[in-house]
mmCIF file of C-alpha atoms and ligand atoms in Angstrom:
data_model
loop_
_atom_site.group_PDB
_atom_site.id
_atom_site.type_symbol
_atom_site.label_atom_id
_atom_site.label_comp_id
_atom_site.label_asym_id
_atom_site.label_seq_id
_atom_site.Cartn_x
_atom_site.Cartn_y
_atom_site.Cartn_z
ATOM 1 C CA MET D 1 25.682 -26.222 -43.752
ATOM 2 C CA SER D 2 24.494 -27.231 -47.222
ATOM 3 C CA GLY D 3 21.318 -26.106 -49.004
ATOM 4 C CA ILE D 4 20.268 -23.794 -51.823
ATOM 5 C CA VAL D 5 20.763 -20.632 -49.725
ATOM 6 C CA ALA D 6 23.644 -21.847 -47.542
ATOM 7 C CA GLY D 7 25.648 -19.050 -45.948
ATOM 8 C CA LYS D 8 23.137 -16.315 -46.839
ATOM 9 C CA LEU D 9 21.484 -13.909 -44.388
ATOM 10 C CA ALA D 10 17.723 -13.432 -44.932
ATOM 11 C CA PHE D 11 15.361 -10.727 -43.649
ATOM 12 C CA VAL D 12 11.739 -11.936 -43.568
ATOM 13 C CA THR D 13 8.789 -9.707 -42.636
ATOM 14 C CA GLY D 14 5.490 -11.097 -41.388
ATOM 15 C CA ALA D 15 7.677 -13.823 -39.899
ATOM 16 C CA GLY D 16 5.473 -14.433 -36.860
ATOM 17 C CA SER D 17 2.751 -16.277 -38.725
ATOM 18 C CA GLY D 18 1.611 -18.264 -41.734
ATOM 19 C CA ILE D 19 3.634 -17.935 -44.919
ATOM 20 C CA GLY D 20 6.345 -15.732 -43.340
ATOM 21 C CA ARG D 21 6.974 -18.332 -40.628
ATOM 22 C CA ALA D 22 7.082 -21.173 -43.190
ATOM 23 C CA VAL D 23 9.544 -19.153 -45.298
ATOM 24 C CA CYS D 24 11.826 -18.696 -42.259
ATOM 25 C CA GLN D 25 11.707 -22.456 -41.622
ATOM 26 C CA LYS D 26 12.447 -23.340 -45.255
ATOM 27 C CA LEU D 27 15.298 -20.830 -45.631
ATOM 28 C CA ALA D 28 16.895 -22.013 -42.374
ATOM 29 C CA LYS D 29 16.546 -25.642 -43.515
ATOM 30 C CA GLU D 30 18.297 -24.643 -46.751
ATOM 31 C CA GLY D 31 21.245 -23.217 -44.824
ATOM 32 C CA ALA D 32 20.404 -19.518 -44.409
ATOM 33 C CA THR D 33 20.624 -17.483 -41.226
ATOM 34 C CA VAL D 34 17.271 -15.768 -40.700
ATOM 35 C CA VAL D 35 16.169 -12.437 -39.251
ATOM 36 C CA ALA D 36 12.488 -12.982 -38.417
ATOM 37 C CA ALA D 37 10.716 -9.587 -38.322
ATOM 38 C CA ASP D 38 7.102 -9.059 -37.340
ATOM 39 C CA LEU D 39 4.831 -6.495 -35.720
ATOM 40 C CA ASN D 40 4.371 -9.108 -33.008
ATOM 41 C CA ALA D 41 7.779 -9.593 -31.319
ATOM 42 C CA LYS D 42 6.642 -12.612 -29.294
ATOM 43 C CA ARG D 43 5.476 -14.525 -32.347
ATOM 44 C CA ALA D 44 8.667 -13.608 -34.229
ATOM 45 C CA SER D 45 10.735 -15.094 -31.391
ATOM 46 C CA GLU D 46 8.512 -18.200 -31.425
ATOM 47 C CA THR D 47 9.360 -18.568 -35.111
ATOM 48 C CA VAL D 48 13.087 -18.370 -34.359
ATOM 49 C CA ALA D 49 12.667 -21.104 -31.730
ATOM 50 C CA LEU D 50 11.399 -23.393 -34.522
ATOM 51 C CA LEU D 51 14.373 -22.883 -36.846
ATOM 52 C CA GLU D 52 17.141 -25.324 -37.714
ATOM 53 C CA GLY D 53 20.677 -23.985 -37.287
ATOM 54 C CA SER D 54 21.809 -21.189 -35.000
ATOM 55 C CA ASP D 55 22.398 -17.444 -34.795
ATOM 56 C CA HIS D 56 18.937 -16.504 -36.087
ATOM 57 C CA LEU D 57 17.444 -13.256 -34.764
ATOM 58 C CA SER D 58 13.894 -12.056 -34.086
ATOM 59 C CA LEU D 59 12.909 -8.398 -34.225
ATOM 60 C CA ALA D 60 9.784 -6.292 -33.740
ATOM 61 C CA VAL D 61 9.280 -4.304 -36.947
ATOM 62 C CA ASP D 62 6.385 -2.250 -38.257
ATOM 63 C CA VAL D 63 6.754 -2.184 -42.054
ATOM 64 C CA VAL D 64 4.775 1.042 -42.391
ATOM 65 C CA SER D 65 7.341 2.913 -40.280
ATOM 66 C CA PRO D 66 10.694 3.881 -41.866
ATOM 67 C CA ASN D 67 12.045 4.521 -38.329
ATOM 68 C CA SER D 68 11.113 1.044 -37.203
ATOM 69 C CA ILE D 69 12.712 -0.581 -40.276
ATOM 70 C CA ASN D 70 15.865 1.550 -39.975
ATOM 71 C CA GLU D 71 16.181 0.653 -36.281
ATOM 72 C CA ALA D 72 15.821 -3.019 -37.219
ATOM 73 C CA PHE D 73 18.669 -2.721 -39.722
ATOM 74 C CA VAL D 74 20.848 -1.026 -37.076
ATOM 75 C CA SER D 75 20.186 -4.034 -34.802
ATOM 76 C CA VAL D 76 20.936 -6.457 -37.643
ATOM 77 C CA LEU D 77 24.282 -4.777 -38.320
ATOM 78 C CA GLN D 78 25.149 -4.899 -34.614
ATOM 79 C CA HIS D 79 24.518 -8.650 -34.702
ATOM 80 C CA TYR D 80 26.007 -9.665 -38.074
ATOM 81 C CA PRO D 81 29.060 -8.417 -40.001
ATOM 82 C CA LYS D 82 27.092 -7.785 -43.241
ATOM 83 C CA PRO D 83 23.463 -6.866 -44.034
ATOM 84 C CA PRO D 84 20.985 -9.437 -45.393
ATOM 85 C CA THR D 85 21.100 -10.148 -49.136
ATOM 86 C CA LEU D 86 17.804 -12.056 -49.158
ATOM 87 C CA VAL D 87 14.603 -10.132 -48.363
ATOM 88 C CA VAL D 88 11.107 -11.616 -48.201
ATOM 89 C CA ASN D 89 8.192 -9.191 -47.839
ATOM 90 C CA SER D 90 5.437 -11.342 -46.314
ATOM 91 C CA ALA D 91 3.863 -8.837 -43.872
ATOM 92 C CA GLY D 92 0.308 -8.255 -44.996
ATOM 93 C CA ILE D 93 -3.211 -7.525 -43.787
ATOM 94 C CA THR D 94 -6.801 -7.684 -45.005
ATOM 95 C CA ARG D 95 -9.612 -5.278 -44.090
ATOM 96 C CA ASP D 96 -12.410 -6.746 -46.198
ATOM 97 C CA ASN D 97 -15.716 -5.042 -46.887
ATOM 98 C CA TYR D 98 -18.182 -4.662 -49.717
ATOM 99 C CA PHE D 99 -17.058 -1.822 -51.963
ATOM 100 C CA LEU D 100 -19.813 0.660 -51.027
ATOM 101 C CA LYS D 101 -19.132 0.087 -47.310
ATOM 102 C CA LEU D 102 -15.342 0.198 -47.487
ATOM 103 C CA SER D 103 -13.970 2.993 -45.287
ATOM 104 C CA GLU D 104 -11.118 5.259 -46.291
ATOM 105 C CA THR D 105 -9.226 4.079 -43.199
ATOM 106 C CA ASP D 106 -9.470 0.418 -44.217
ATOM 107 C CA TYR D 107 -8.437 1.295 -47.753
ATOM 108 C CA ASP D 108 -5.409 3.278 -46.539
ATOM 109 C CA GLN D 109 -4.269 0.702 -43.960
ATOM 110 C CA VAL D 110 -4.211 -2.128 -46.490
ATOM 111 C CA LEU D 111 -2.354 -0.053 -49.077
ATOM 112 C CA ASP D 112 0.092 1.144 -46.390
ATOM 113 C CA VAL D 113 1.054 -2.281 -45.038
ATOM 114 C CA ASN D 114 0.885 -4.355 -48.212
ATOM 115 C CA LEU D 115 2.266 -1.936 -50.799
ATOM 116 C CA LYS D 116 4.076 0.933 -49.093
ATOM 117 C CA GLY D 117 5.548 -1.464 -46.506
ATOM 118 C CA THR D 118 6.979 -3.586 -49.324
ATOM 119 C CA PHE D 119 8.541 -0.482 -50.887
ATOM 120 C CA LEU D 120 10.001 0.808 -47.589
ATOM 121 C CA VAL D 121 11.550 -2.505 -46.532
ATOM 122 C CA THR D 122 12.947 -3.164 -50.004
ATOM 123 C CA GLN D 123 14.499 0.299 -50.333
ATOM 124 C CA ILE D 124 16.115 0.263 -46.885
ATOM 125 C CA ALA D 125 17.379 -3.303 -47.371
ATOM 126 C CA VAL D 126 18.837 -2.687 -50.837
ATOM 127 C CA LYS D 127 20.538 0.554 -49.693
ATOM 128 C CA ALA D 128 22.173 -1.445 -46.887
ATOM 129 C CA MET D 129 23.361 -4.097 -49.380
ATOM 130 C CA ILE D 130 24.813 -1.471 -51.723
ATOM 131 C CA ASN D 131 26.552 0.402 -48.869
ATOM 132 C CA ALA D 132 28.166 -2.846 -47.708
ATOM 133 C CA GLU D 133 29.041 -3.860 -51.309
ATOM 134 C CA VAL D 134 27.147 -7.165 -51.015
ATOM 135 C CA SER D 135 24.263 -6.410 -53.380
ATOM 136 C CA ASN D 136 25.491 -8.670 -56.209
ATOM 137 C CA GLY D 137 23.422 -11.869 -55.907
ATOM 138 C CA GLY D 138 20.804 -10.168 -53.736
ATOM 139 C CA SER D 139 17.207 -11.334 -54.076
ATOM 140 C CA VAL D 140 13.917 -9.768 -52.957
ATOM 141 C CA VAL D 141 10.694 -11.796 -52.961
ATOM 142 C CA ASN D 142 7.341 -10.044 -52.496
ATOM 143 C CA LEU D 143 4.140 -11.806 -51.464
ATOM 144 C CA ALA D 144 1.454 -10.495 -53.805
ATOM 145 C CA SER D 145 -1.749 -12.499 -54.468
ATOM 146 C CA ILE D 146 -3.660 -14.119 -57.291
ATOM 147 C CA VAL D 147 -6.593 -11.812 -56.457
ATOM 148 C CA GLY D 148 -4.473 -8.851 -57.604
ATOM 149 C CA LYS D 149 -4.935 -10.330 -61.100
ATOM 150 C CA LEU D 150 -8.405 -11.859 -60.805
ATOM 151 C CA GLY D 151 -10.192 -9.694 -58.227
ATOM 152 C CA ASN D 152 -12.253 -10.966 -55.273
ATOM 153 C CA LEU D 153 -15.540 -9.970 -53.666
ATOM 154 C CA GLY D 154 -15.151 -7.537 -50.761
ATOM 155 C CA GLN D 155 -11.419 -7.102 -51.340
ATOM 156 C CA SER D 156 -11.062 -4.100 -53.661
ATOM 157 C CA ASN D 157 -8.509 -2.533 -51.278
ATOM 158 C CA TYR D 158 -6.533 -5.790 -50.952
ATOM 159 C CA CYS D 159 -6.680 -6.516 -54.720
ATOM 160 C CA ALA D 160 -5.399 -2.988 -55.438
ATOM 161 C CA SER D 161 -2.533 -3.412 -52.970
ATOM 162 C CA LYS D 162 -1.468 -6.752 -54.448
ATOM 163 C CA ALA D 163 -1.727 -5.587 -58.081
ATOM 164 C CA GLY D 164 0.424 -2.681 -56.887
ATOM 165 C CA VAL D 165 3.019 -5.087 -55.477
ATOM 166 C CA GLU D 166 3.280 -6.755 -58.900
ATOM 167 C CA GLY D 167 3.752 -3.385 -60.644
ATOM 168 C CA PHE D 168 6.252 -2.307 -57.987
ATOM 169 C CA THR D 169 8.182 -5.539 -58.546
ATOM 170 C CA ARG D 170 8.339 -5.105 -62.328
ATOM 171 C CA GLY D 171 9.441 -1.459 -62.030
ATOM 172 C CA ALA D 172 12.015 -2.003 -59.276
ATOM 173 C CA CYS D 173 13.483 -4.947 -61.221
ATOM 174 C CA ILE D 174 14.704 -2.564 -63.913
ATOM 175 C CA ASP D 175 16.275 -0.169 -61.391
ATOM 176 C CA LEU D 176 17.887 -2.855 -59.247
ATOM 177 C CA ALA D 177 19.396 -5.087 -61.944
ATOM 178 C CA LYS D 178 22.507 -2.913 -62.237
ATOM 179 C CA PHE D 179 23.262 -3.592 -58.571
ATOM 180 C CA GLY D 180 22.946 -7.361 -59.091
ATOM 181 C CA VAL D 181 19.687 -7.551 -57.108
ATOM 182 C CA ARG D 182 16.759 -9.579 -58.491
ATOM 183 C CA ILE D 183 13.174 -8.928 -57.352
ATOM 184 C CA ASN D 184 10.175 -11.187 -57.967
ATOM 185 C CA ALA D 185 6.608 -11.637 -56.760
ATOM 186 C CA VAL D 186 4.829 -14.810 -55.661
ATOM 187 C CA LEU D 187 1.052 -14.883 -56.109
ATOM 188 C CA PRO D 188 -0.472 -17.399 -53.682
ATOM 189 C CA GLY D 189 -3.991 -18.696 -54.134
ATOM 190 C CA PHE D 190 -6.057 -19.729 -51.126
ATOM 191 C CA ILE D 191 -3.617 -20.759 -48.365
ATOM 192 C CA ARG D 192 -4.401 -22.065 -44.876
ATOM 193 C CA THR D 193 -3.116 -19.402 -42.415
ATOM 194 C CA GLN D 194 -4.407 -17.073 -39.707
ATOM 195 C CA MET D 195 -5.354 -14.641 -42.521
ATOM 196 C CA THR D 196 -7.805 -17.116 -44.076
ATOM 197 C CA ASP D 197 -9.020 -18.667 -40.773
ATOM 198 C CA ILE D 198 -11.486 -15.784 -40.502
ATOM 199 C CA VAL D 199 -13.047 -16.427 -43.939
ATOM 200 C CA PRO D 200 -16.628 -17.727 -43.444
ATOM 201 C CA GLU D 201 -17.068 -21.456 -44.207
ATOM 202 C CA HIS D 202 -19.420 -20.909 -47.169
ATOM 203 C CA ILE D 203 -16.880 -18.583 -48.820
ATOM 204 C CA LYS D 204 -14.114 -21.136 -48.154
ATOM 205 C CA THR D 205 -16.208 -23.741 -49.973
ATOM 206 C CA ILE D 206 -16.588 -21.431 -52.978
ATOM 207 C CA LEU D 207 -12.851 -20.638 -53.090
ATOM 208 C CA ILE D 208 -11.873 -24.319 -52.834
ATOM 209 C CA ALA D 209 -14.327 -25.098 -55.666
ATOM 210 C CA LYS D 210 -12.492 -22.482 -57.757
ATOM 211 C CA THR D 211 -9.158 -24.253 -57.086
ATOM 212 C CA ALA D 212 -8.344 -27.040 -59.554
ATOM 213 C CA ALA D 213 -6.417 -28.904 -56.841
ATOM 214 C CA GLY D 214 -9.671 -29.030 -54.826
ATOM 215 C CA ARG D 215 -8.062 -27.903 -51.578
ATOM 216 C CA MET D 216 -6.379 -24.995 -49.842
ATOM 217 C CA GLY D 217 -2.605 -24.707 -50.148
ATOM 218 C CA THR D 218 -0.215 -24.858 -47.212
ATOM 219 C CA PRO D 219 2.308 -22.182 -46.206
ATOM 220 C CA ASP D 220 5.076 -24.736 -46.895
ATOM 221 C CA GLU D 221 4.004 -24.974 -50.542
ATOM 222 C CA ILE D 222 4.495 -21.207 -50.898
ATOM 223 C CA ALA D 223 7.791 -21.279 -48.984
ATOM 224 C CA GLU D 224 9.245 -23.801 -51.472
ATOM 225 C CA VAL D 225 8.806 -21.317 -54.333
ATOM 226 C CA VAL D 226 10.036 -18.369 -52.263
ATOM 227 C CA ALA D 227 13.217 -20.292 -51.403
ATOM 228 C CA PHE D 228 13.785 -21.101 -55.083
ATOM 229 C CA LEU D 229 13.443 -17.384 -55.938
ATOM 230 C CA CYS D 230 15.861 -16.461 -53.143
ATOM 231 C CA SER D 231 18.450 -18.933 -54.404
ATOM 232 C CA ASN D 232 20.790 -18.723 -57.374
ATOM 233 C CA LYS D 233 18.776 -21.555 -58.962
ATOM 234 C CA SER D 234 16.455 -18.782 -60.209
ATOM 235 C CA SER D 235 19.320 -16.568 -61.458
ATOM 236 C CA PHE D 236 17.491 -15.605 -64.715
ATOM 237 C CA VAL D 237 14.065 -15.089 -63.097
ATOM 238 C CA ASN D 238 13.616 -11.355 -62.552
ATOM 239 C CA GLY D 239 10.597 -9.038 -62.369
ATOM 240 C CA ALA D 240 8.341 -12.104 -62.553
ATOM 241 C CA SER D 241 4.975 -12.813 -60.933
ATOM 242 C CA ILE D 242 4.658 -16.509 -60.210
ATOM 243 C CA ASP D 243 1.213 -18.026 -59.517
ATOM 244 C CA VAL D 244 1.245 -20.652 -56.754
ATOM 245 C CA THR D 245 -2.450 -21.425 -56.580
ATOM 246 C CA GLY D 246 -3.103 -25.097 -57.239
ATOM 247 C CA GLY D 247 -4.816 -23.831 -60.410
ATOM 248 C CA PHE D 248 -7.202 -20.997 -59.501
ATOM 249 C CA PHE D 249 -9.918 -20.176 -62.054
HETATM 250 P P1 LIG V 301 -0.710 -14.006 -41.666
HETATM 251 O O1 LIG V 301 -0.667 -15.406 -41.162
HETATM 252 O O2 LIG V 301 -1.747 -13.080 -41.141
HETATM 253 O O3 LIG V 301 0.740 -13.375 -41.474
HETATM 254 C C1 LIG V 301 0.996 -12.020 -41.740
HETATM 255 C C2 LIG V 301 1.948 -11.499 -40.692
HETATM 256 O O4 LIG V 301 2.250 -10.129 -41.010
HETATM 257 C C3 LIG V 301 1.324 -11.507 -39.275
HETATM 258 O O5 LIG V 301 2.248 -12.054 -38.360
HETATM 259 C C4 LIG V 301 1.105 -10.030 -39.015
HETATM 260 O O6 LIG V 301 1.175 -9.664 -37.651
HETATM 261 C C5 LIG V 301 2.252 -9.409 -39.787
HETATM 262 N N1 LIG V 301 2.035 -7.978 -39.999
HETATM 263 C C6 LIG V 301 0.863 -7.329 -40.219
HETATM 264 N N2 LIG V 301 1.072 -6.010 -40.299
HETATM 265 C C7 LIG V 301 2.410 -5.817 -40.136
HETATM 266 C C8 LIG V 301 3.236 -4.662 -40.099
HETATM 267 N N3 LIG V 301 2.724 -3.421 -40.239
HETATM 268 N N4 LIG V 301 4.568 -4.822 -39.908
HETATM 269 C C9 LIG V 301 5.085 -6.065 -39.734
HETATM 270 N N5 LIG V 301 4.363 -7.191 -39.735
HETATM 271 C C10 LIG V 301 3.029 -7.063 -39.939
HETATM 272 O O7 LIG V 301 -0.891 -13.997 -43.243
HETATM 273 P P2 LIG V 301 -0.335 -15.006 -44.371
HETATM 274 O O8 LIG V 301 -1.483 -15.718 -44.911
HETATM 275 O O9 LIG V 301 0.876 -15.713 -43.892
HETATM 276 O O10 LIG V 301 0.089 -13.936 -45.472
HETATM 277 C C11 LIG V 301 1.451 -13.638 -45.774
HETATM 278 C C12 LIG V 301 1.459 -12.822 -47.052
HETATM 279 O O11 LIG V 301 0.913 -13.620 -48.116
HETATM 280 C C13 LIG V 301 0.613 -11.561 -46.972
HETATM 281 O O12 LIG V 301 1.235 -10.521 -47.681
HETATM 282 C C14 LIG V 301 -0.671 -11.976 -47.654
HETATM 283 O O13 LIG V 301 -1.360 -10.873 -48.186
HETATM 284 C C15 LIG V 301 -0.140 -12.905 -48.732
HETATM 285 N N6 LIG V 301 -1.141 -13.855 -49.229
HETATM 286 C C16 LIG V 301 -1.761 -14.747 -48.411
HETATM 287 C C17 LIG V 301 -2.720 -15.611 -48.938
HETATM 288 C C18 LIG V 301 -3.449 -16.633 -48.105
HETATM 289 O O14 LIG V 301 -4.374 -17.283 -48.633
HETATM 290 N N7 LIG V 301 -3.121 -16.839 -46.852
HETATM 291 C C19 LIG V 301 -3.032 -15.552 -50.290
HETATM 292 C C20 LIG V 301 -2.389 -14.628 -51.090
HETATM 293 C C21 LIG V 301 -1.439 -13.785 -50.559
HETATM 294 P P3 LIG V 301 -0.200 -9.525 -36.819
HETATM 295 O O15 LIG V 301 -0.795 -10.888 -36.760
HETATM 296 O O16 LIG V 301 0.247 -8.998 -35.518
HETATM 297 O O17 LIG V 301 -1.070 -8.564 -37.604
#
């Protein structure tokens, strides 16, 4: 099969919905075999049913649990001869509240899934690549957010987690370069998914007004950039944070 990631094996978290699902579809269209991992096993398998090509795999994975991620990699290595060399960290949650009402639990959960989960999946995946001597050409793409740079009302926990993902990406880039692994972050603006379906209409109107394009983005528009970062076409892009916002101000 041809395509910019032909012959590669990709591990995508948050694959049961939104951007993660669109990334799986784009990578498969571009010739990759995809492991679709999500907390929700049913939705991950529904994603696999949508993919072009064959031999894709769906797995239930909780990115906050090292055991769960390690078990997933055991399953992957039972199914394929080599571990994935492309990793997309798209699992993410919001627990929005005004700052003075934000609970410690909601703060911790968002930091755990969005930031610690990105670290855990990346570390386990890169160790597997190095052990199998396939790390050269590896690429990790993390879904951060434009609000990690700009802030957003009622999202101090989420903004902190996504700014953290950018810092994590820049730091890990320096450590991972010697193994031939690149790592980059994509910063979406306001994208139409299950995550933003719950945003009240009047807030949606405000966020669209702050977008130069005058509309919400689609998961496919994010997946295009993620696929570029996964591919060798971005071979000199490393440690970068790339805004994909339609012009958010
Ligand atoms: P989404 O549609 O809600 O998809 C996120 C997926 O992650 C869901 O399937 C969710 O499963 C899964 N997930 C949650 N916790 C998990 C865990 N502990 N382990 C494994 N999977 C888990 O959201 P999205 O809009 O596609 O967002 C994808 C990424 O882009 C997120 O990191 C998000 O923060 C980021 N982002 C989104 C936007 C936007 O406007 N949509 C903007 C900027 C950044 P459940 O449904 O079962 O919880």
